[in-house]
Amino acid sequence: MPNRTVFFVSDGTGITAETFGGAILAQFEVNLHCVRLPFVDTVDKAHQTVRQINQAGAHDNKRPIVFTTLANEDVFRVISEGCEGMLMDMFGTFVNPLETELGIKSNHRIGRFSDASKSKQYQSRIDAINFSLDHDDGQSHRDLASSDVILVGVSRSGKTPTSLYLAMQYGLKASNYPLIPEDFERQDLPPALKPHQKKLFGLTILPERLSEIRNERRPNSKYASIENCRHEVREAEAMMRRSGIRWLSTTTKSIEEISTTILQELRPERLAY
């Protein structure tokens, strides 16, 4: 059972606080109960948050850990003065020293985009997400040339979640295309992909893990059998080697690791922004 509660408190979505706090907490082997409290943007909500934090501390008999990204000074004051948890204020820890170093005041903007409707960066992400959804699993060949990257691999090797992560996180137009038995019989890439070979990146997976994943979707089918999975993975990897396609195994890697490797190989400039 979790023996301590962690709160991620923000006057925005709380994603930044949760991501940063989670990265720090991952360094410790400890069982935690995590709670994200987004949109704490008024003094009243701040008082409610304080009560929730303090109640958790009384229940656990251990003071909670509280990560905050609060731009509103009045809201932050209520929480900093009232909560009985260990407060980790990211603005105070990082923004204030940077103001001194850069010689300017921060805008203390709530969230990543102050006005999403006017943000070109935000709109490019939306466009990329829509593109990736339209080009998921090879369902459309239209405008395939506009892809920043085209992921190839057998069914259930991680292509769709990686495509969407690249779109959502980096604004990349990521298509994905399955390699199927007909391709293996021809021993050649699908014709639609050949003009875009420089944009291809392959994903593979251990057959045993692939069989487990497919059995969750279609149990006891030929599609999920270990023999079929071994055959498809073997043929897909042979095809990628013949075609000179860079590829990696997704078996033990997170989507974040997979995406970063793809960026390093195909679009290293997107790691600089």
PDB file of C-alpha atoms in Angstrom:
ATOM      1  CA  MET A   1       0.000   0.000   0.000  1.00  0.00           C
ATOM      2  CA  PRO A   2       1.215   3.584  -0.658  1.00  0.00           C
ATOM      3  CA  ASN A   3       2.692   5.067   2.480  1.00  0.00           C
ATOM      4  CA  ARG A   4       2.912   8.710   1.447  1.00  0.00           C
ATOM      5  CA  THR A   5       0.871  11.083  -0.726  1.00  0.00           C
ATOM      6  CA  VAL A   6       2.331  13.334  -3.395  1.00  0.00           C
ATOM      7  CA  PHE A   7       0.409  16.306  -4.787  1.00  0.00           C
ATOM      8  CA  PHE A   8       1.055  18.095  -8.077  1.00  0.00           C
ATOM      9  CA  VAL A   9      -0.636  21.493  -7.761  1.00  0.00           C
ATOM     10  CA  SER A  10      -0.996  23.991 -10.582  1.00  0.00           C
ATOM     11  CA  ASP A  11      -3.168  26.853 -11.771  1.00  0.00           C
ATOM     12  CA  GLY A  12      -2.859  25.250 -15.220  1.00  0.00           C
ATOM     13  CA  THR A  13      -3.154  21.601 -16.227  1.00  0.00           C
ATOM     14  CA  GLY A  14      -0.548  20.372 -13.742  1.00  0.00           C
ATOM     15  CA  ILE A  15       1.242  18.370 -16.423  1.00  0.00           C
ATOM     16  CA  THR A  16       4.524  20.249 -15.954  1.00  0.00           C
ATOM     17  CA  ALA A  17       4.491  19.765 -12.182  1.00  0.00           C
ATOM     18  CA  GLU A  18       3.607  16.087 -12.565  1.00  0.00           C
ATOM     19  CA  THR A  19       6.230  15.431 -15.244  1.00  0.00           C
ATOM     20  CA  PHE A  20       9.016  17.208 -13.369  1.00  0.00           C
ATOM     21  CA  GLY A  21       8.046  15.828  -9.979  1.00  0.00           C
ATOM     22  CA  GLY A  22       7.614  12.339 -11.377  1.00  0.00           C
ATOM     23  CA  ALA A  23      11.090  12.431 -12.920  1.00  0.00           C
ATOM     24  CA  ILE A  24      12.590  13.325  -9.538  1.00  0.00           C
ATOM     25  CA  LEU A  25      10.567  10.777  -7.591  1.00  0.00           C
ATOM     26  CA  ALA A  26      11.529   8.026 -10.054  1.00  0.00           C
ATOM     27  CA  GLN A  27      14.999   8.125  -8.480  1.00  0.00           C
ATOM     28  CA  PHE A  28      13.586   6.673  -5.260  1.00  0.00           C
ATOM     29  CA  GLU A  29      12.271   3.177  -4.549  1.00  0.00           C
ATOM     30  CA  VAL A  30       9.182   4.282  -2.637  1.00  0.00           C
ATOM     31  CA  ASN A  31       5.482   3.500  -2.852  1.00  0.00           C
ATOM     32  CA  LEU A  32       3.527   6.733  -3.367  1.00  0.00           C
ATOM     33  CA  HIS A  33      -0.066   7.796  -3.883  1.00  0.00           C
ATOM     34  CA  CYS A  34       0.008  10.601  -6.477  1.00  0.00           C
ATOM     35  CA  VAL A  35      -2.718  13.224  -6.873  1.00  0.00           C
ATOM     36  CA  ARG A  36      -2.796  15.913  -9.563  1.00  0.00           C
ATOM     37  CA  LEU A  37      -4.754  19.061  -8.663  1.00  0.00           C
ATOM     38  CA  PRO A  38      -5.117  21.225 -11.785  1.00  0.00           C
ATOM     39  CA  PHE A  39      -6.674  24.659 -12.240  1.00  0.00           C
ATOM     40  CA  VAL A  40      -6.124  25.847  -8.672  1.00  0.00           C
ATOM     41  CA  ASP A  41      -6.495  29.440  -9.835  1.00  0.00           C
ATOM     42  CA  THR A  42      -8.436  31.195  -7.042  1.00  0.00           C
ATOM     43  CA  VAL A  43      -7.864  31.782  -3.345  1.00  0.00           C
ATOM     44  CA  ASP A  44     -10.927  29.671  -2.522  1.00  0.00           C
ATOM     45  CA  LYS A  45      -9.547  26.729  -4.495  1.00  0.00           C
ATOM     46  CA  ALA A  46      -6.202  27.242  -2.761  1.00  0.00           C
ATOM     47  CA  HIS A  47      -7.848  26.889   0.670  1.00  0.00           C
ATOM     48  CA  GLN A  48      -9.617  23.719  -0.511  1.00  0.00           C
ATOM     49  CA  THR A  49      -6.274  22.391  -1.723  1.00  0.00           C
ATOM     50  CA  VAL A  50      -4.637  23.126   1.626  1.00  0.00           C
ATOM     51  CA  ARG A  51      -7.367  21.195   3.438  1.00  0.00           C
ATOM     52  CA  GLN A  52      -6.953  18.220   1.094  1.00  0.00           C
ATOM     53  CA  ILE A  53      -3.179  18.172   1.537  1.00  0.00           C
ATOM     54  CA  ASN A  54      -3.365  18.429   5.316  1.00  0.00           C
ATOM     55  CA  GLN A  55      -6.037  15.722   5.540  1.00  0.00           C
ATOM     56  CA  ALA A  56      -3.818  13.394   3.528  1.00  0.00           C
ATOM     57  CA  GLY A  57      -0.939  14.073   5.920  1.00  0.00           C
ATOM     58  CA  ALA A  58      -3.114  13.291   8.929  1.00  0.00           C
ATOM     59  CA  HIS A  59      -4.348  10.081   7.295  1.00  0.00           C
ATOM     60  CA  ASP A  60      -0.863   8.892   6.284  1.00  0.00           C
ATOM     61  CA  ASN A  61       0.768  10.123   9.481  1.00  0.00           C
ATOM     62  CA  LYS A  62       3.501  11.463   7.187  1.00  0.00           C
ATOM     63  CA  ARG A  63       3.660  14.883   5.662  1.00  0.00           C
ATOM     64  CA  PRO A  64       2.771  14.927   1.952  1.00  0.00           C
ATOM     65  CA  ILE A  65       5.171  16.024  -0.758  1.00  0.00           C
ATOM     66  CA  VAL A  66       3.769  18.930  -2.778  1.00  0.00           C
ATOM     67  CA  PHE A  67       5.118  19.981  -6.184  1.00  0.00           C
ATOM     68  CA  THR A  68       3.705  23.306  -7.403  1.00  0.00           C
ATOM     69  CA  THR A  69       3.744  25.414 -10.540  1.00  0.00           C
ATOM     70  CA  LEU A  70       1.630  28.375  -9.452  1.00  0.00           C
ATOM     71  CA  ALA A  71       1.842  31.663 -11.301  1.00  0.00           C
ATOM     72  CA  ASN A  72      -0.723  33.447  -9.124  1.00  0.00           C
ATOM     73  CA  GLU A  73       1.103  34.857  -6.110  1.00  0.00           C
ATOM     74  CA  ASP A  74      -2.024  35.072  -3.920  1.00  0.00           C
ATOM     75  CA  VAL A  75      -2.842  31.420  -4.583  1.00  0.00           C
ATOM     76  CA  PHE A  76       0.722  30.362  -3.876  1.00  0.00           C
ATOM     77  CA  ARG A  77       0.798  32.355  -0.633  1.00  0.00           C
ATOM     78  CA  VAL A  78      -2.265  30.519   0.690  1.00  0.00           C
ATOM     79  CA  ILE A  79      -0.720  27.147  -0.062  1.00  0.00           C
ATOM     80  CA  SER A  80       2.787  27.969   1.131  1.00  0.00           C
ATOM     81  CA  GLU A  81       1.511  29.383   4.446  1.00  0.00           C
ATOM     82  CA  GLY A  82      -1.209  26.806   5.088  1.00  0.00           C
ATOM     83  CA  CYS A  83      -0.118  23.416   3.815  1.00  0.00           C
ATOM     84  CA  GLU A  84       1.719  21.092   6.165  1.00  0.00           C
ATOM     85  CA  GLY A  85       3.476  19.201   3.401  1.00  0.00           C
ATOM     86  CA  MET A  86       7.015  19.409   2.033  1.00  0.00           C
ATOM     87  CA  LEU A  87       6.606  22.151  -0.574  1.00  0.00           C
ATOM     88  CA  MET A  88       8.628  21.979  -3.796  1.00  0.00           C
ATOM     89  CA  ASP A  89       7.912  25.234  -5.624  1.00  0.00           C
ATOM     90  CA  MET A  90       9.300  24.995  -9.139  1.00  0.00           C
ATOM     91  CA  PHE A  91       8.848  28.672  -9.916  1.00  0.00           C
ATOM     92  CA  GLY A  92      10.639  29.694  -6.750  1.00  0.00           C
ATOM     93  CA  THR A  93      13.378  27.127  -7.290  1.00  0.00           C
ATOM     94  CA  PHE A  94      14.063  27.850 -10.949  1.00  0.00           C
ATOM     95  CA  VAL A  95      12.251  30.928 -12.238  1.00  0.00           C
ATOM     96  CA  ASN A  96      13.442  33.382  -9.573  1.00  0.00           C
ATOM     97  CA  PRO A  97      17.165  32.531  -9.980  1.00  0.00           C
ATOM     98  CA  LEU A  98      16.743  32.754 -13.762  1.00  0.00           C
ATOM     99  CA  GLU A  99      15.189  36.203 -13.433  1.00  0.00           C
ATOM    100  CA  THR A 100      18.341  37.278 -11.622  1.00  0.00           C
ATOM    101  CA  GLU A 101      20.641  35.600 -14.127  1.00  0.00           C
ATOM    102  CA  LEU A 102      18.841  36.919 -17.228  1.00  0.00           C
ATOM    103  CA  GLY A 103      18.172  40.333 -15.768  1.00  0.00           C
ATOM    104  CA  ILE A 104      14.473  40.290 -16.707  1.00  0.00           C
ATOM    105  CA  LYS A 105      11.186  39.428 -15.009  1.00  0.00           C
ATOM    106  CA  SER A 106       9.302  36.325 -16.084  1.00  0.00           C
ATOM    107  CA  ASN A 107       5.761  36.713 -17.349  1.00  0.00           C
ATOM    108  CA  HIS A 108       4.412  34.120 -14.833  1.00  0.00           C
ATOM    109  CA  ARG A 109       2.175  32.837 -17.567  1.00  0.00           C
ATOM    110  CA  ILE A 110      -0.286  30.099 -16.647  1.00  0.00           C
ATOM    111  CA  GLY A 111       0.350  27.046 -18.809  1.00  0.00           C
ATOM    112  CA  ARG A 112       2.473  26.514 -21.874  1.00  0.00           C
ATOM    113  CA  PHE A 113       0.328  28.664 -24.182  1.00  0.00           C
ATOM    114  CA  SER A 114      -1.065  31.970 -22.936  1.00  0.00           C
ATOM    115  CA  ASP A 115      -3.570  32.019 -25.817  1.00  0.00           C
ATOM    116  CA  ALA A 116      -3.721  28.702 -27.642  1.00  0.00           C
ATOM    117  CA  SER A 117      -5.891  30.104 -30.430  1.00  0.00           C
ATOM    118  CA  LYS A 118      -3.112  32.539 -31.415  1.00  0.00           C
ATOM    119  CA  SER A 119      -0.137  30.214 -30.941  1.00  0.00           C
ATOM    120  CA  LYS A 120       1.496  28.960 -34.142  1.00  0.00           C
ATOM    121  CA  GLN A 121       3.307  26.286 -32.140  1.00  0.00           C
ATOM    122  CA  TYR A 122       0.042  25.027 -30.691  1.00  0.00           C
ATOM    123  CA  GLN A 123      -1.663  25.016 -34.092  1.00  0.00           C
ATOM    124  CA  SER A 124       1.219  23.074 -35.621  1.00  0.00           C
ATOM    125  CA  ARG A 125       0.784  20.426 -32.944  1.00  0.00           C
ATOM    126  CA  ILE A 126      -2.935  20.159 -33.667  1.00  0.00           C
ATOM    127  CA  ASP A 127      -2.205  19.843 -37.399  1.00  0.00           C
ATOM    128  CA  ALA A 128       0.384  17.151 -36.703  1.00  0.00           C
ATOM    129  CA  ILE A 129      -2.013  15.175 -34.489  1.00  0.00           C
ATOM    130  CA  ASN A 130      -4.735  15.294 -37.134  1.00  0.00           C
ATOM    131  CA  PHE A 131      -2.229  14.236 -39.811  1.00  0.00           C
ATOM    132  CA  SER A 132      -0.989  11.321 -37.702  1.00  0.00           C
ATOM    133  CA  LEU A 133      -4.537  10.139 -37.017  1.00  0.00           C
ATOM    134  CA  ASP A 134      -5.380  10.314 -40.741  1.00  0.00           C
ATOM    135  CA  HIS A 135      -2.248   8.325 -41.597  1.00  0.00           C
ATOM    136  CA  ASP A 136      -2.488   5.709 -38.856  1.00  0.00           C
ATOM    137  CA  ASP A 137      -1.950   2.072 -39.793  1.00  0.00           C
ATOM    138  CA  GLY A 138      -1.544   2.859 -43.501  1.00  0.00           C
ATOM    139  CA  GLN A 139      -5.158   3.951 -43.870  1.00  0.00           C
ATOM    140  CA  SER A 140      -4.291   6.841 -46.207  1.00  0.00           C
ATOM    141  CA  HIS A 141      -1.606   7.333 -48.867  1.00  0.00           C
ATOM    142  CA  ARG A 142      -2.736  10.901 -49.526  1.00  0.00           C
ATOM    143  CA  ASP A 143      -0.033  13.493 -48.928  1.00  0.00           C
ATOM    144  CA  LEU A 144       2.324  10.862 -47.530  1.00  0.00           C
ATOM    145  CA  ALA A 145       5.198  13.037 -48.769  1.00  0.00           C
ATOM    146  CA  SER A 146       4.343  15.588 -46.069  1.00  0.00           C
ATOM    147  CA  SER A 147       5.279  13.096 -43.358  1.00  0.00           C
ATOM    148  CA  ASP A 148       8.253  14.052 -41.209  1.00  0.00           C
ATOM    149  CA  VAL A 149       8.701  10.368 -40.399  1.00  0.00           C
ATOM    150  CA  ILE A 150       7.009   7.123 -41.451  1.00  0.00           C
ATOM    151  CA  LEU A 151       7.122   4.270 -38.962  1.00  0.00           C
ATOM    152  CA  VAL A 152       7.019   0.716 -40.286  1.00  0.00           C
ATOM    153  CA  GLY A 153       6.756  -2.617 -38.522  1.00  0.00           C
ATOM    154  CA  VAL A 154       4.484  -5.547 -37.833  1.00  0.00           C
ATOM    155  CA  SER A 155       1.074  -5.034 -36.271  1.00  0.00           C
ATOM    156  CA  ARG A 156       1.191  -4.157 -32.527  1.00  0.00           C
ATOM    157  CA  SER A 157       4.879  -3.249 -32.445  1.00  0.00           C
ATOM    158  CA  GLY A 158       4.218   0.246 -31.055  1.00  0.00           C
ATOM    159  CA  LYS A 159       3.775   2.319 -34.196  1.00  0.00           C
ATOM    160  CA  THR A 160       0.523   4.116 -33.334  1.00  0.00           C
ATOM    161  CA  PRO A 161       1.379   5.331 -29.809  1.00  0.00           C
ATOM    162  CA  THR A 162       4.815   6.449 -30.984  1.00  0.00           C
ATOM    163  CA  SER A 163       3.323   8.351 -33.929  1.00  0.00           C
ATOM    164  CA  LEU A 164       0.876  10.171 -31.671  1.00  0.00           C
ATOM    165  CA  TYR A 165       3.568  10.976 -29.110  1.00  0.00           C
ATOM    166  CA  LEU A 166       5.793  12.483 -31.818  1.00  0.00           C
ATOM    167  CA  ALA A 167       2.848  14.578 -33.009  1.00  0.00           C
ATOM    168  CA  MET A 168       1.705  15.710 -29.573  1.00  0.00           C
ATOM    169  CA  GLN A 169       5.119  16.334 -28.051  1.00  0.00           C
ATOM    170  CA  TYR A 170       7.124  17.587 -31.026  1.00  0.00           C
ATOM    171  CA  GLY A 171       4.556  18.627 -33.634  1.00  0.00           C
ATOM    172  CA  LEU A 172       5.884  16.059 -36.114  1.00  0.00           C
ATOM    173  CA  LYS A 173       3.674  14.719 -38.870  1.00  0.00           C
ATOM    174  CA  ALA A 174       4.236  11.039 -38.187  1.00  0.00           C
ATOM    175  CA  SER A 175       2.654   8.364 -40.373  1.00  0.00           C
ATOM    176  CA  ASN A 176       2.778   4.666 -39.633  1.00  0.00           C
ATOM    177  CA  TYR A 177       2.446   1.741 -41.983  1.00  0.00           C
ATOM    178  CA  PRO A 178       2.075  -1.961 -41.144  1.00  0.00           C
ATOM    179  CA  LEU A 179       4.207  -4.643 -42.751  1.00  0.00           C
ATOM    180  CA  ILE A 180       1.837  -7.503 -43.584  1.00  0.00           C
ATOM    181  CA  PRO A 181       2.119 -11.083 -44.922  1.00  0.00           C
ATOM    182  CA  GLU A 182       1.595  -9.902 -48.522  1.00  0.00           C
ATOM    183  CA  ASP A 183       4.699  -7.716 -48.202  1.00  0.00           C
ATOM    184  CA  PHE A 184       6.703 -10.658 -46.879  1.00  0.00           C
ATOM    185  CA  GLU A 185       5.561 -12.863 -49.777  1.00  0.00           C
ATOM    186  CA  ARG A 186       6.765 -10.218 -52.260  1.00  0.00           C
ATOM    187  CA  GLN A 187       9.882  -9.670 -50.112  1.00  0.00           C
ATOM    188  CA  ASP A 188       9.591  -5.990 -50.832  1.00  0.00           C
ATOM    189  CA  LEU A 189       8.370  -2.803 -49.187  1.00  0.00           C
ATOM    190  CA  PRO A 190       4.805  -1.646 -49.882  1.00  0.00           C
ATOM    191  CA  PRO A 191       4.899   0.370 -53.136  1.00  0.00           C
ATOM    192  CA  ALA A 192       3.459   3.474 -51.433  1.00  0.00           C
ATOM    193  CA  LEU A 193       6.534   3.693 -49.181  1.00  0.00           C
ATOM    194  CA  LYS A 194       9.300   3.382 -51.751  1.00  0.00           C
ATOM    195  CA  PRO A 195       9.396   7.080 -52.785  1.00  0.00           C
ATOM    196  CA  HIS A 196       9.824   8.052 -49.129  1.00  0.00           C
ATOM    197  CA  GLN A 197      12.486   5.585 -48.050  1.00  0.00           C
ATOM    198  CA  LYS A 198      14.652   8.233 -46.348  1.00  0.00           C
ATOM    199  CA  LYS A 199      11.776   9.004 -43.971  1.00  0.00           C
ATOM    200  CA  LEU A 200      11.233   5.390 -42.912  1.00  0.00           C
ATOM    201  CA  PHE A 201      12.079   4.142 -39.444  1.00  0.00           C
ATOM    202  CA  GLY A 202      11.408   0.582 -38.354  1.00  0.00           C
ATOM    203  CA  LEU A 203      10.042  -0.760 -35.081  1.00  0.00           C
ATOM    204  CA  THR A 204      10.442  -4.389 -34.132  1.00  0.00           C
ATOM    205  CA  ILE A 205       9.682  -6.400 -30.994  1.00  0.00           C
ATOM    206  CA  LEU A 206      10.525  -9.769 -29.474  1.00  0.00           C
ATOM    207  CA  PRO A 207       8.085 -12.407 -30.796  1.00  0.00           C
ATOM    208  CA  GLU A 208       7.233 -13.583 -27.268  1.00  0.00           C
ATOM    209  CA  ARG A 209       6.166 -10.098 -26.216  1.00  0.00           C
ATOM    210  CA  LEU A 210       4.318  -9.562 -29.501  1.00  0.00           C
ATOM    211  CA  SER A 211       2.370 -12.766 -28.927  1.00  0.00           C
ATOM    212  CA  GLU A 212       1.354 -11.593 -25.446  1.00  0.00           C
ATOM    213  CA  ILE A 213       0.101  -8.256 -26.794  1.00  0.00           C
ATOM    214  CA  ARG A 214      -1.798  -9.830 -29.685  1.00  0.00           C
ATOM    215  CA  ASN A 215      -3.404 -12.426 -27.409  1.00  0.00           C
ATOM    216  CA  GLU A 216      -4.931  -9.598 -25.392  1.00  0.00           C
ATOM    217  CA  ARG A 217      -6.585  -8.389 -28.591  1.00  0.00           C
ATOM    218  CA  ARG A 218      -7.372 -11.681 -30.369  1.00  0.00           C
ATOM    219  CA  PRO A 219      -6.786 -14.606 -27.992  1.00  0.00           C
ATOM    220  CA  ASN A 220      -5.946 -18.060 -29.346  1.00  0.00           C
ATOM    221  CA  SER A 221      -5.798 -16.836 -32.948  1.00  0.00           C
ATOM    222  CA  LYS A 222      -3.241 -17.573 -35.633  1.00  0.00           C
ATOM    223  CA  TYR A 223      -2.531 -13.828 -35.617  1.00  0.00           C
ATOM    224  CA  ALA A 224      -1.380 -14.089 -31.988  1.00  0.00           C
ATOM    225  CA  SER A 225       0.347 -17.469 -32.127  1.00  0.00           C
ATOM    226  CA  ILE A 226       4.015 -17.526 -31.215  1.00  0.00           C
ATOM    227  CA  GLU A 227       4.861 -19.294 -34.496  1.00  0.00           C
ATOM    228  CA  ASN A 228       3.206 -16.573 -36.570  1.00  0.00           C
ATOM    229  CA  CYS A 229       4.774 -13.804 -34.470  1.00  0.00           C
ATOM    230  CA  ARG A 230       8.231 -15.315 -34.926  1.00  0.00           C
ATOM    231  CA  HIS A 231       7.668 -15.547 -38.673  1.00  0.00           C
ATOM    232  CA  GLU A 232       6.425 -11.966 -39.039  1.00  0.00           C
ATOM    233  CA  VAL A 233       9.177 -10.464 -36.895  1.00  0.00           C
ATOM    234  CA  ARG A 234      11.864 -12.450 -38.734  1.00  0.00           C
ATOM    235  CA  GLU A 235      10.542 -11.386 -42.133  1.00  0.00           C
ATOM    236  CA  ALA A 236      10.064  -7.756 -41.123  1.00  0.00           C
ATOM    237  CA  GLU A 237      13.591  -7.437 -39.753  1.00  0.00           C
ATOM    238  CA  ALA A 238      15.024  -9.093 -42.877  1.00  0.00           C
ATOM    239  CA  MET A 239      13.082  -6.640 -45.057  1.00  0.00           C
ATOM    240  CA  MET A 240      14.332  -3.647 -43.074  1.00  0.00           C
ATOM    241  CA  ARG A 241      17.921  -4.871 -43.345  1.00  0.00           C
ATOM    242  CA  ARG A 242      17.600  -5.359 -47.106  1.00  0.00           C
ATOM    243  CA  SER A 243      16.079  -1.904 -47.533  1.00  0.00           C
ATOM    244  CA  GLY A 244      18.630  -0.145 -45.336  1.00  0.00           C
ATOM    245  CA  ILE A 245      15.960   1.064 -42.900  1.00  0.00           C
ATOM    246  CA  ARG A 246      17.116   2.098 -39.442  1.00  0.00           C
ATOM    247  CA  TRP A 247      15.168   0.275 -36.739  1.00  0.00           C
ATOM    248  CA  LEU A 248      15.034  -0.563 -33.055  1.00  0.00           C
ATOM    249  CA  SER A 249      13.290  -3.000 -30.748  1.00  0.00           C
ATOM    250  CA  THR A 250      10.434  -1.587 -28.677  1.00  0.00           C
ATOM    251  CA  THR A 251      10.311  -4.592 -26.331  1.00  0.00           C
ATOM    252  CA  THR A 252      11.819  -2.901 -23.269  1.00  0.00           C
ATOM    253  CA  LYS A 253      11.711   0.755 -24.318  1.00  0.00           C
ATOM    254  CA  SER A 254       9.255   3.463 -23.357  1.00  0.00           C
ATOM    255  CA  ILE A 255       7.522   5.620 -25.951  1.00  0.00           C
ATOM    256  CA  GLU A 256       9.717   8.506 -24.822  1.00  0.00           C
ATOM    257  CA  GLU A 257      12.896   6.490 -25.452  1.00  0.00           C
ATOM    258  CA  ILE A 258      11.659   5.269 -28.826  1.00  0.00           C
ATOM    259  CA  SER A 259      10.696   8.786 -29.930  1.00  0.00           C
ATOM    260  CA  THR A 260      13.986  10.316 -28.821  1.00  0.00           C
ATOM    261  CA  THR A 261      15.943   7.672 -30.754  1.00  0.00           C
ATOM    262  CA  ILE A 262      13.874   8.385 -33.869  1.00  0.00           C
ATOM    263  CA  LEU A 263      14.498  12.108 -33.529  1.00  0.00           C
ATOM    264  CA  GLN A 264      18.241  11.579 -33.104  1.00  0.00           C
ATOM    265  CA  GLU A 265      18.333   9.462 -36.249  1.00  0.00           C
ATOM    266  CA  LEU A 266      15.930  11.316 -38.562  1.00  0.00           C
ATOM    267  CA  ARG A 267      15.220  14.812 -37.240  1.00  0.00           C
ATOM    268  CA  PRO A 268      17.978  15.820 -34.765  1.00  0.00           C
ATOM    269  CA  GLU A 269      17.124  19.501 -35.277  1.00  0.00           C
ATOM    270  CA  ARG A 270      13.811  18.892 -33.475  1.00  0.00           C
ATOM    271  CA  LEU A 271      15.723  18.215 -30.272  1.00  0.00           C
ATOM    272  CA  ALA A 272      16.902  21.844 -30.367  1.00  0.00           C
ATOM    273  CA  TYR A 273      14.229  24.471 -29.843  1.00  0.00           C
TER     274      TYR A 273
END
